[in-house]
Amino acid sequence: MAADSMEIDDALYSRQRYVLGDTAMQKMAQSHVFLSGIGGLGVEIAKNIILAGVKALTVHDTKHCTKWDLGINFFIHEDDVTSQRNRAEATLPRIAELNPYVHVAASTVPLDETTDLSFLKHYQCVILTEVSLLLQKKINDFCHAQQPPIKFISADVYGVCSRLFCDFGDEFEVLDTTGEEPKEIFISNITQSNPGIVTCLENHPHRLETGQFLTFREVNGMSCLNGSTHQITVVSPYSFSIGDTSEMEPYLHGGIAVQVKTPKMCYFEQLEKQITNPLCLVPDFSKPEAPLQIHVAMLALNQFQENFGRGPNIGCLQDAEEMLKIAISISETLENKPQVNGDVVKWLSRTAKGFLPPLAAAVGGVASQEVLKAVTGKFSPLQQWLYIDVLDIVTPLEKMGSEEFVPRGDRYDALRACIGDSLCQKLHDLNVFLVGCGAIGCEMLKNFALLGVGTGQDKGLVTITDPDLIEKSNLNRQFLFRPHHIQKPKSYTAAEATLNINPYIKIDSDINKVCPATENTYSDEFYTKQDVIVTALDNVEARRYIDSRCVANLRPLIDSGTMGTKGHTEVIVPHLTESYNSHRDPPEEEIPFCTLKSFPAAIEHTIQWARDKFESSFSHKPSLFNKFWQTYPSAEEVLQRIKSGESLEGCFHVIKTLSRRPRSWTQCVELARVKFEKYFSHKALQLLHSFPLDTRLKDGSLFWQSPKRPPFPVKFDFNDPLHYGFIVSTAKLFATVYCVPFTEKDLSEETILGIISSVKVPEFRPSNKVVQTDETARKPDHIPVSSEDERNAIFQLEKSILSNEALETDLQMKPISFEKDDDSNGHIDFVTAASNLRAKMYNIEPADRFKTKRIAGKIIPAIATATAAVSGLVALELIKVVGGYPADAYKNCFLNLAIPIMVFTETAEVRRTEIRNGISFTIWDRWTIYGKEDFTLLDFINAVREKYGIEPTMVVQGVKMLYVPVMPGHIKRLKLTMQKLVKPSADKKYVDLTVSFAPETDGEEDLPGPPVRYYFVQEDN
């Protein structure tokens, strides 16, 4: 993003623009940031804020690269260690590559108590990592005292504990606290009272909070509300009060209340004051006391370092005892005198010299978002401390000897100091399947490389797959990719980049989609070889499928996802937790067919209408046209067949398309002009013919009232850019699908005006077509063709053949696939113009191209900060899965960095289903029956009864019912062999069946059972 012109490079930043908005993006592109300490946490923060697009970043460090750094800083390589380069200088070229718009500089001068801090006045935000608490206080005081204050952030990761602190000055104005779209509420009633109660449409809860502000528009009757702003008090999920309306005119109908975003002032205290009385975010509500306990432990660590000029030694119990004494005395000096947690202090002391890269990724993601808040005023800042610990990783390691944690002189020493050598070895020997190499996938591979996953000498492999190619918009958060990688496969490129971080990692990369069609590659045998599956996907359907494969093969799965600043992680462990499919989100609300077709009430409806028009005109119809002429190769043959009374599916629409086919650029423009009239004038006139403005319903209320908006025809005006834009984009798309060439000259205003001024636009003739008004009605699959239409088709086809307009080249079209990210193809231009013209016709607020692109392209807003945080949390859970930890150690997380909140919860314990007589099962149970070649269905049923003590009354394979006694002919099936019933493919050794059992009392539902895996022959084992 060139800060001088303030142009935003949409091809690069589009997904992030939807998170931050243009105002924040432009503020960010003018900001200078200083970051001290480019260790494992500093490099995470640097990566994220460079990807985001600040104007300039200075990275400061005085240390030299050591072997230790290879395991914590993913941009330090072995040759940097050999040549003992300064960490900032070694990292600089690699972080600078992440974003060409950001100016990155390195500083290696000492920063200590004697430094003149006036150089910091050049920066809007200062971030400190690996800096002593004394120096942190001094720099914080300096930053706080400036006018305006320099925003101050300090962050550290010591072993199993981390802290983050923010001070943005005495007063800091937040322009948008949440980043959520302002809510629009359709009104059904407003009382004439004090206070006036506003009720919204039924089944549409307002989801507002007391104290928020709303403005009103389009209210009929109580019209003095229009344009006014009111603070609301929530009365119920469907109503709220707005103050005195008793003197206003009575409410008649309609009206929309729109949420008004109001700036909020946040107040910060300096570090010195906050140390004694900290204001902390609580991430785990099961441990509300934890943040204060870690606060005391970390202050004790700082004091220990000051007292002894060193940190506590790895695993040293004596140092831990000393630190505990310091913690107890520090606790007495704090305002709330918090209780000291001996375990927290002990583990912090034992691991403080170590470093957990995934914890740095999680904290680094949160800290980077705070930097962006500091320089933009977008989203609510952290007030003022965040402490995250991973004691649940180390608590089970209590009994390990101290030799487990001591350095071995390799790149994993920092990690080993936290989790011990045995767990490090298990990570090296791990077989992991990572599905998806997008934003989370890239971050996960970096975490794997730092943890040494898949680097074992004899064991261990990382298998990755992703069918996608790299696009420019990926570079904003998929940090393993560079501009020269565009249009290369994500998986191969990511694998190569990961080897730069850790040359010892073994990666097998594929470009397959993981779905039923690739089950030969990702077979049960493949899953059984994996120790854990990690998904980095962007859709629910793929997650559900992979979850079902993990459950069938008893494999642990760690899932995660982000949407803007929101993120989640979920751990699924065989026999301990529920699976992903155990809970289902409510399906997305579909826009009713009649709303899309005739009664739009919001811009989303007109955008979806335009998107559907694109699909039907430029993709669906051309595809059907081609398919028809591939089935019936000549027009003469088709004419003969329909003359002889044959009914050829789709022939009426195909012949209509052929007879109206534009054959020149002029005809494409004429067709676009006729479509304009049909869509934006005739449609309105027809609706007003069917339902005049004074139409009333049976109950006497007006037909045209909120949310129904009456349409008004749009009169074509060549000088209106919206009208002109529709004609040009539509004509270009018609020219593409009908293979009509056009030149730059054809696109000139002069040429198009010349064509349009001579177009004969058909007059409106009202029809008696029934307009669908039922919101539950679905789009009809087939519109019946009348006999008159059929006669017309014969006439039109004869005419085309006689005019030599049904030749082989005429029987082909070029379908277009909608592509949102190519600005030169005109797809978004068409959707924006068509949507906004329809919005104008219905008096709906239009949307700019940017918003239209997000909605039409179903773009998921994304930002590197949330991705990094989520992937760090996933890697922490991976360590627990590898260690075979008990159920209570695992944590799921939901976070929203905008607010900010981070909530850790325990995983849901797996449910056990009782059948009867003490027989029960969970989703992780699978019964097995071994058969032989002549094994019948009756043999199978008897085998289940003998082995498991209960007789199945029903056997199902997928959706195919093999045996349901009440179904005719099914009793005879008992004598059939399983081979004949199931018809397995040659290489299939078994089949998964579902059985159910008779209920205990008649009339009740059958009792479900677990899956039964039936092997066709006894396995040799």
mmCIF file of N, CA, C and O in Angstrom, residues 469-524:
data_model
loop_
_atom_site.group_PDB
_atom_site.id
_atom_site.type_symbol
_atom_site.label_atom_id
_atom_site.label_comp_id
_atom_site.label_asym_id
_atom_site.label_seq_id
_atom_site.Cartn_x
_atom_site.Cartn_y
_atom_site.Cartn_z
ATOM 1 N N LEU A 469 -3.994 -23.298 -5.973
ATOM 2 C CA LEU A 469 -2.802 -22.564 -6.405
ATOM 3 C C LEU A 469 -2.736 -21.246 -5.630
ATOM 4 O O LEU A 469 -3.752 -20.736 -5.154
ATOM 5 N N ILE A 470 -1.544 -20.678 -5.540
ATOM 6 C CA ILE A 470 -1.345 -19.439 -4.772
ATOM 7 C C ILE A 470 -1.840 -18.249 -5.585
ATOM 8 O O ILE A 470 -1.568 -18.138 -6.789
ATOM 9 N N GLU A 471 -2.607 -17.377 -4.917
ATOM 10 C CA GLU A 471 -3.073 -16.137 -5.547
ATOM 11 C C GLU A 471 -2.495 -14.957 -4.779
ATOM 12 O O GLU A 471 -2.099 -15.096 -3.626
ATOM 13 N N LYS A 472 -2.508 -13.787 -5.402
ATOM 14 C CA LYS A 472 -1.891 -12.621 -4.764
ATOM 15 C C LYS A 472 -2.541 -12.313 -3.414
ATOM 16 O O LYS A 472 -1.862 -11.948 -2.452
ATOM 17 N N SER A 473 -3.863 -12.479 -3.327
ATOM 18 C CA SER A 473 -4.562 -12.147 -2.068
ATOM 19 C C SER A 473 -4.112 -13.047 -0.913
ATOM 20 O O SER A 473 -4.282 -12.702 0.251
ATOM 21 N N ASN A 474 -3.512 -14.222 -1.227
ATOM 22 C CA ASN A 474 -3.016 -15.123 -0.172
ATOM 23 C C ASN A 474 -1.788 -14.545 0.544
ATOM 24 O O ASN A 474 -1.525 -14.859 1.694
ATOM 25 N N LEU A 475 -1.016 -13.711 -0.171
ATOM 26 C CA LEU A 475 0.287 -13.267 0.363
ATOM 27 C C LEU A 475 0.138 -12.413 1.617
ATOM 28 O O LEU A 475 1.080 -12.249 2.380
ATOM 29 N N ASN A 476 -1.057 -11.865 1.836
ATOM 30 C CA ASN A 476 -1.298 -10.995 2.979
ATOM 31 C C ASN A 476 -1.311 -11.738 4.313
ATOM 32 O O ASN A 476 -1.177 -11.128 5.369
ATOM 33 N N ARG A 477 -1.479 -13.088 4.285
ATOM 34 C CA ARG A 477 -1.469 -13.805 5.564
ATOM 35 C C ARG A 477 -0.867 -15.206 5.485
ATOM 36 O O ARG A 477 -0.608 -15.811 6.500
ATOM 37 N N GLN A 478 -0.642 -15.702 4.256
ATOM 38 C CA GLN A 478 -0.047 -17.036 4.105
ATOM 39 C C GLN A 478 1.449 -16.813 3.926
ATOM 40 O O GLN A 478 1.966 -16.770 2.824
ATOM 41 N N PHE A 479 2.133 -16.673 5.074
ATOM 42 C CA PHE A 479 3.434 -16.012 5.088
ATOM 43 C C PHE A 479 4.579 -16.833 4.484
ATOM 44 O O PHE A 479 5.686 -16.334 4.348
ATOM 45 N N LEU A 480 4.323 -18.095 4.122
ATOM 46 C CA LEU A 480 5.380 -18.890 3.490
ATOM 47 C C LEU A 480 5.484 -18.593 1.990
ATOM 48 O O LEU A 480 6.405 -19.065 1.327
ATOM 49 N N PHE A 481 4.515 -17.812 1.453
ATOM 50 C CA PHE A 481 4.476 -17.570 0.011
ATOM 51 C C PHE A 481 4.974 -16.158 -0.334
ATOM 52 O O PHE A 481 4.773 -15.225 0.438
ATOM 53 N N ARG A 482 5.594 -16.032 -1.521
ATOM 54 C CA ARG A 482 6.110 -14.758 -2.009
ATOM 55 C C ARG A 482 5.539 -14.481 -3.403
ATOM 56 O O ARG A 482 5.035 -15.404 -4.053
ATOM 57 N N PRO A 483 5.667 -13.231 -3.894
ATOM 58 C CA PRO A 483 5.071 -12.914 -5.207
ATOM 59 C C PRO A 483 5.488 -13.867 -6.328
ATOM 60 O O PRO A 483 4.668 -14.209 -7.186
ATOM 61 N N HIS A 484 6.743 -14.348 -6.327
ATOM 62 C CA HIS A 484 7.157 -15.235 -7.424
ATOM 63 C C HIS A 484 6.537 -16.636 -7.326
ATOM 64 O O HIS A 484 6.717 -17.470 -8.217
ATOM 65 N N HIS A 485 5.792 -16.895 -6.244
ATOM 66 C CA HIS A 485 5.118 -18.199 -6.102
ATOM 67 C C HIS A 485 3.693 -18.180 -6.675
ATOM 68 O O HIS A 485 3.037 -19.234 -6.696
ATOM 69 N N ILE A 486 3.204 -17.023 -7.089
ATOM 70 C CA ILE A 486 1.799 -16.924 -7.539
ATOM 71 C C ILE A 486 1.557 -17.912 -8.689
ATOM 72 O O ILE A 486 2.378 -18.059 -9.592
ATOM 73 N N GLN A 487 0.422 -18.606 -8.608
ATOM 74 C CA GLN A 487 -0.019 -19.642 -9.552
ATOM 75 C C GLN A 487 0.747 -20.965 -9.413
ATOM 76 O O GLN A 487 0.605 -21.863 -10.249
ATOM 77 N N LYS A 488 1.543 -21.099 -8.332
ATOM 78 C CA LYS A 488 2.170 -22.401 -8.048
ATOM 79 C C LYS A 488 1.328 -23.120 -6.985
ATOM 80 O O LYS A 488 0.627 -22.471 -6.210
ATOM 81 N N PRO A 489 1.411 -24.454 -6.901
ATOM 82 C CA PRO A 489 0.604 -25.174 -5.895
ATOM 83 C C PRO A 489 1.005 -24.780 -4.472
ATOM 84 O O PRO A 489 2.200 -24.674 -4.154
ATOM 85 N N LYS A 490 0.008 -24.582 -3.627
ATOM 86 C CA LYS A 490 0.272 -24.186 -2.240
ATOM 87 C C LYS A 490 1.083 -25.244 -1.499
ATOM 88 O O LYS A 490 2.021 -24.928 -0.769
ATOM 89 N N SER A 491 0.717 -26.512 -1.668
ATOM 90 C CA SER A 491 1.342 -27.558 -0.836
ATOM 91 C C SER A 491 2.829 -27.706 -1.153
ATOM 92 O O SER A 491 3.654 -27.763 -0.240
ATOM 93 N N TYR A 492 3.196 -27.745 -2.456
ATOM 94 C CA TYR A 492 4.608 -27.920 -2.810
ATOM 95 C C TYR A 492 5.432 -26.726 -2.334
ATOM 96 O O TYR A 492 6.544 -26.873 -1.823
ATOM 97 N N THR A 493 4.860 -25.523 -2.520
ATOM 98 C CA THR A 493 5.576 -24.294 -2.145
ATOM 99 C C THR A 493 5.747 -24.219 -0.630
ATOM 100 O O THR A 493 6.821 -23.875 -0.127
ATOM 101 N N ALA A 494 4.680 -24.561 0.094
ATOM 102 C CA ALA A 494 4.736 -24.511 1.562
ATOM 103 C C ALA A 494 5.765 -25.514 2.095
ATOM 104 O O ALA A 494 6.510 -25.221 3.036
ATOM 105 N N ALA A 495 5.823 -26.696 1.471
ATOM 106 C CA ALA A 495 6.778 -27.727 1.910
ATOM 107 C C ALA A 495 8.212 -27.218 1.747
ATOM 108 O O ALA A 495 9.047 -27.344 2.651
ATOM 109 N N GLU A 496 8.471 -26.604 0.596
ATOM 110 C CA GLU A 496 9.821 -26.079 0.308
ATOM 111 C C GLU A 496 10.196 -24.986 1.321
ATOM 112 O O GLU A 496 11.308 -24.965 1.857
ATOM 113 N N ALA A 497 9.241 -24.086 1.600
ATOM 114 C CA ALA A 497 9.502 -22.988 2.538
ATOM 115 C C ALA A 497 9.719 -23.508 3.955
ATOM 116 O O ALA A 497 10.521 -22.958 4.715
ATOM 117 N N THR A 498 9.025 -24.584 4.322
ATOM 118 C CA THR A 498 9.170 -25.154 5.669
ATOM 119 C C THR A 498 10.571 -25.744 5.849
ATOM 120 O O THR A 498 11.154 -25.675 6.934
ATOM 121 N N LEU A 499 11.116 -26.305 4.783
ATOM 122 C CA LEU A 499 12.478 -26.862 4.854
ATOM 123 C C LEU A 499 13.528 -25.767 5.092
ATOM 124 O O LEU A 499 14.595 -26.032 5.624
ATOM 125 N N ASN A 500 13.213 -24.532 4.710
ATOM 126 C CA ASN A 500 14.123 -23.418 5.018
ATOM 127 C C ASN A 500 14.154 -23.143 6.519
ATOM 128 O O ASN A 500 15.147 -22.664 7.053
ATOM 129 N N ILE A 501 13.021 -23.416 7.203
ATOM 130 C CA ILE A 501 12.956 -23.185 8.654
ATOM 131 C C ILE A 501 13.676 -24.320 9.382
ATOM 132 O O ILE A 501 14.438 -24.089 10.311
ATOM 133 N N ASN A 502 13.393 -25.550 8.959
ATOM 134 C CA ASN A 502 14.031 -26.720 9.574
ATOM 135 C C ASN A 502 14.353 -27.736 8.485
ATOM 136 O O ASN A 502 13.476 -28.459 8.011
ATOM 137 N N PRO A 503 15.634 -27.797 8.052
ATOM 138 C CA PRO A 503 15.983 -28.679 6.924
ATOM 139 C C PRO A 503 15.829 -30.163 7.233
ATOM 140 O O PRO A 503 15.920 -30.992 6.330
ATOM 141 N N TYR A 504 15.548 -30.511 8.503
ATOM 142 C CA TYR A 504 15.480 -31.936 8.887
ATOM 143 C C TYR A 504 14.049 -32.470 8.884
ATOM 144 O O TYR A 504 13.825 -33.642 9.146
ATOM 145 N N ILE A 505 13.075 -31.605 8.579
ATOM 146 C CA ILE A 505 11.676 -32.055 8.612
ATOM 147 C C ILE A 505 11.383 -32.859 7.339
ATOM 148 O O ILE A 505 11.852 -32.514 6.258
ATOM 149 N N LYS A 506 10.651 -33.970 7.507
ATOM 150 C CA LYS A 506 10.295 -34.788 6.339
ATOM 151 C C LYS A 506 8.845 -34.476 5.970
ATOM 152 O O LYS A 506 7.934 -34.659 6.792
ATOM 153 N N ILE A 507 8.652 -34.004 4.729
ATOM 154 C CA ILE A 507 7.312 -33.593 4.297
ATOM 155 C C ILE A 507 6.954 -34.289 3.002
ATOM 156 O O ILE A 507 7.747 -34.324 2.060
ATOM 157 N N ASP A 508 5.770 -34.858 2.975
ATOM 158 C CA ASP A 508 5.229 -35.458 1.753
ATOM 159 C C ASP A 508 4.062 -34.568 1.337
ATOM 160 O O ASP A 508 3.080 -34.456 2.077
ATOM 161 N N SER A 509 4.164 -33.894 0.178
ATOM 162 C CA SER A 509 3.102 -32.939 -0.191
ATOM 163 C C SER A 509 2.290 -33.429 -1.391
ATOM 164 O O SER A 509 2.844 -33.948 -2.356
ATOM 165 N N ASP A 510 0.968 -33.264 -1.283
ATOM 166 C CA ASP A 510 0.028 -33.675 -2.341
ATOM 167 C C ASP A 510 -0.809 -32.474 -2.759
ATOM 168 O O ASP A 510 -0.873 -31.473 -2.046
ATOM 169 N N ILE A 511 -1.481 -32.627 -3.915
ATOM 170 C CA ILE A 511 -2.400 -31.563 -4.349
ATOM 171 C C ILE A 511 -3.818 -32.134 -4.484
ATOM 172 O O ILE A 511 -4.595 -31.712 -5.317
ATOM 173 N N ASN A 512 -4.124 -33.101 -3.618
ATOM 174 C CA ASN A 512 -5.449 -33.738 -3.669
ATOM 175 C C ASN A 512 -6.433 -33.029 -2.745
ATOM 176 O O ASN A 512 -6.049 -32.466 -1.726
ATOM 177 N N LYS A 513 -7.700 -33.127 -3.107
ATOM 178 C CA LYS A 513 -8.761 -32.727 -2.191
ATOM 179 C C LYS A 513 -9.044 -33.955 -1.319
ATOM 180 O O LYS A 513 -8.992 -35.081 -1.821
ATOM 181 N N VAL A 514 -9.316 -33.751 -0.041
ATOM 182 C CA VAL A 514 -9.643 -34.897 0.813
ATOM 183 C C VAL A 514 -11.162 -35.032 0.820
ATOM 184 O O VAL A 514 -11.878 -34.207 1.390
ATOM 185 N N CYS A 515 -11.651 -36.043 0.136
ATOM 186 C CA CYS A 515 -13.107 -36.224 -0.035
ATOM 187 C C CYS A 515 -13.350 -37.687 -0.415
ATOM 188 O O CYS A 515 -12.390 -38.437 -0.649
ATOM 189 N N PRO A 516 -14.607 -38.119 -0.515
ATOM 190 C CA PRO A 516 -14.859 -39.530 -0.849
ATOM 191 C C PRO A 516 -14.136 -39.992 -2.128
ATOM 192 O O PRO A 516 -13.715 -41.135 -2.227
ATOM 193 N N ALA A 517 -13.960 -39.082 -3.104
ATOM 194 C CA ALA A 517 -13.328 -39.466 -4.380
ATOM 195 C C ALA A 517 -11.851 -39.832 -4.229
ATOM 196 O O ALA A 517 -11.293 -40.514 -5.081
ATOM 197 N N THR A 518 -11.199 -39.384 -3.126
ATOM 198 C CA THR A 518 -9.757 -39.701 -2.964
ATOM 199 C C THR A 518 -9.525 -40.725 -1.847
ATOM 200 O O THR A 518 -8.443 -40.797 -1.278
ATOM 201 N N GLU A 519 -10.553 -41.535 -1.557
ATOM 202 C CA GLU A 519 -10.405 -42.512 -0.467
ATOM 203 C C GLU A 519 -9.433 -43.645 -0.808
ATOM 204 O O GLU A 519 -8.991 -44.356 0.082
ATOM 205 N N ASN A 520 -9.102 -43.786 -2.098
ATOM 206 C CA ASN A 520 -8.058 -44.769 -2.435
ATOM 207 C C ASN A 520 -6.708 -44.280 -1.934
ATOM 208 O O ASN A 520 -5.874 -45.053 -1.484
ATOM 209 N N THR A 521 -6.475 -42.964 -2.020
ATOM 210 C CA THR A 521 -5.211 -42.388 -1.526
ATOM 211 C C THR A 521 -5.253 -42.275 -0.006
ATOM 212 O O THR A 521 -4.341 -42.720 0.687
ATOM 213 N N TYR A 522 -6.325 -41.641 0.501
ATOM 214 C CA TYR A 522 -6.441 -41.437 1.953
ATOM 215 C C TYR A 522 -7.364 -42.522 2.512
ATOM 216 O O TYR A 522 -8.487 -42.271 2.924
ATOM 217 N N SER A 523 -6.833 -43.741 2.456
ATOM 218 C CA SER A 523 -7.599 -44.937 2.829
ATOM 219 C C SER A 523 -7.559 -45.117 4.344
ATOM 220 O O SER A 523 -6.854 -44.405 5.064
ATOM 221 N N ASP A 524 -8.256 -46.126 4.816
ATOM 222 C CA ASP A 524 -8.214 -46.454 6.250
ATOM 223 C C ASP A 524 -6.776 -46.784 6.665
ATOM 224 O O ASP A 524 -6.335 -46.412 7.743
#
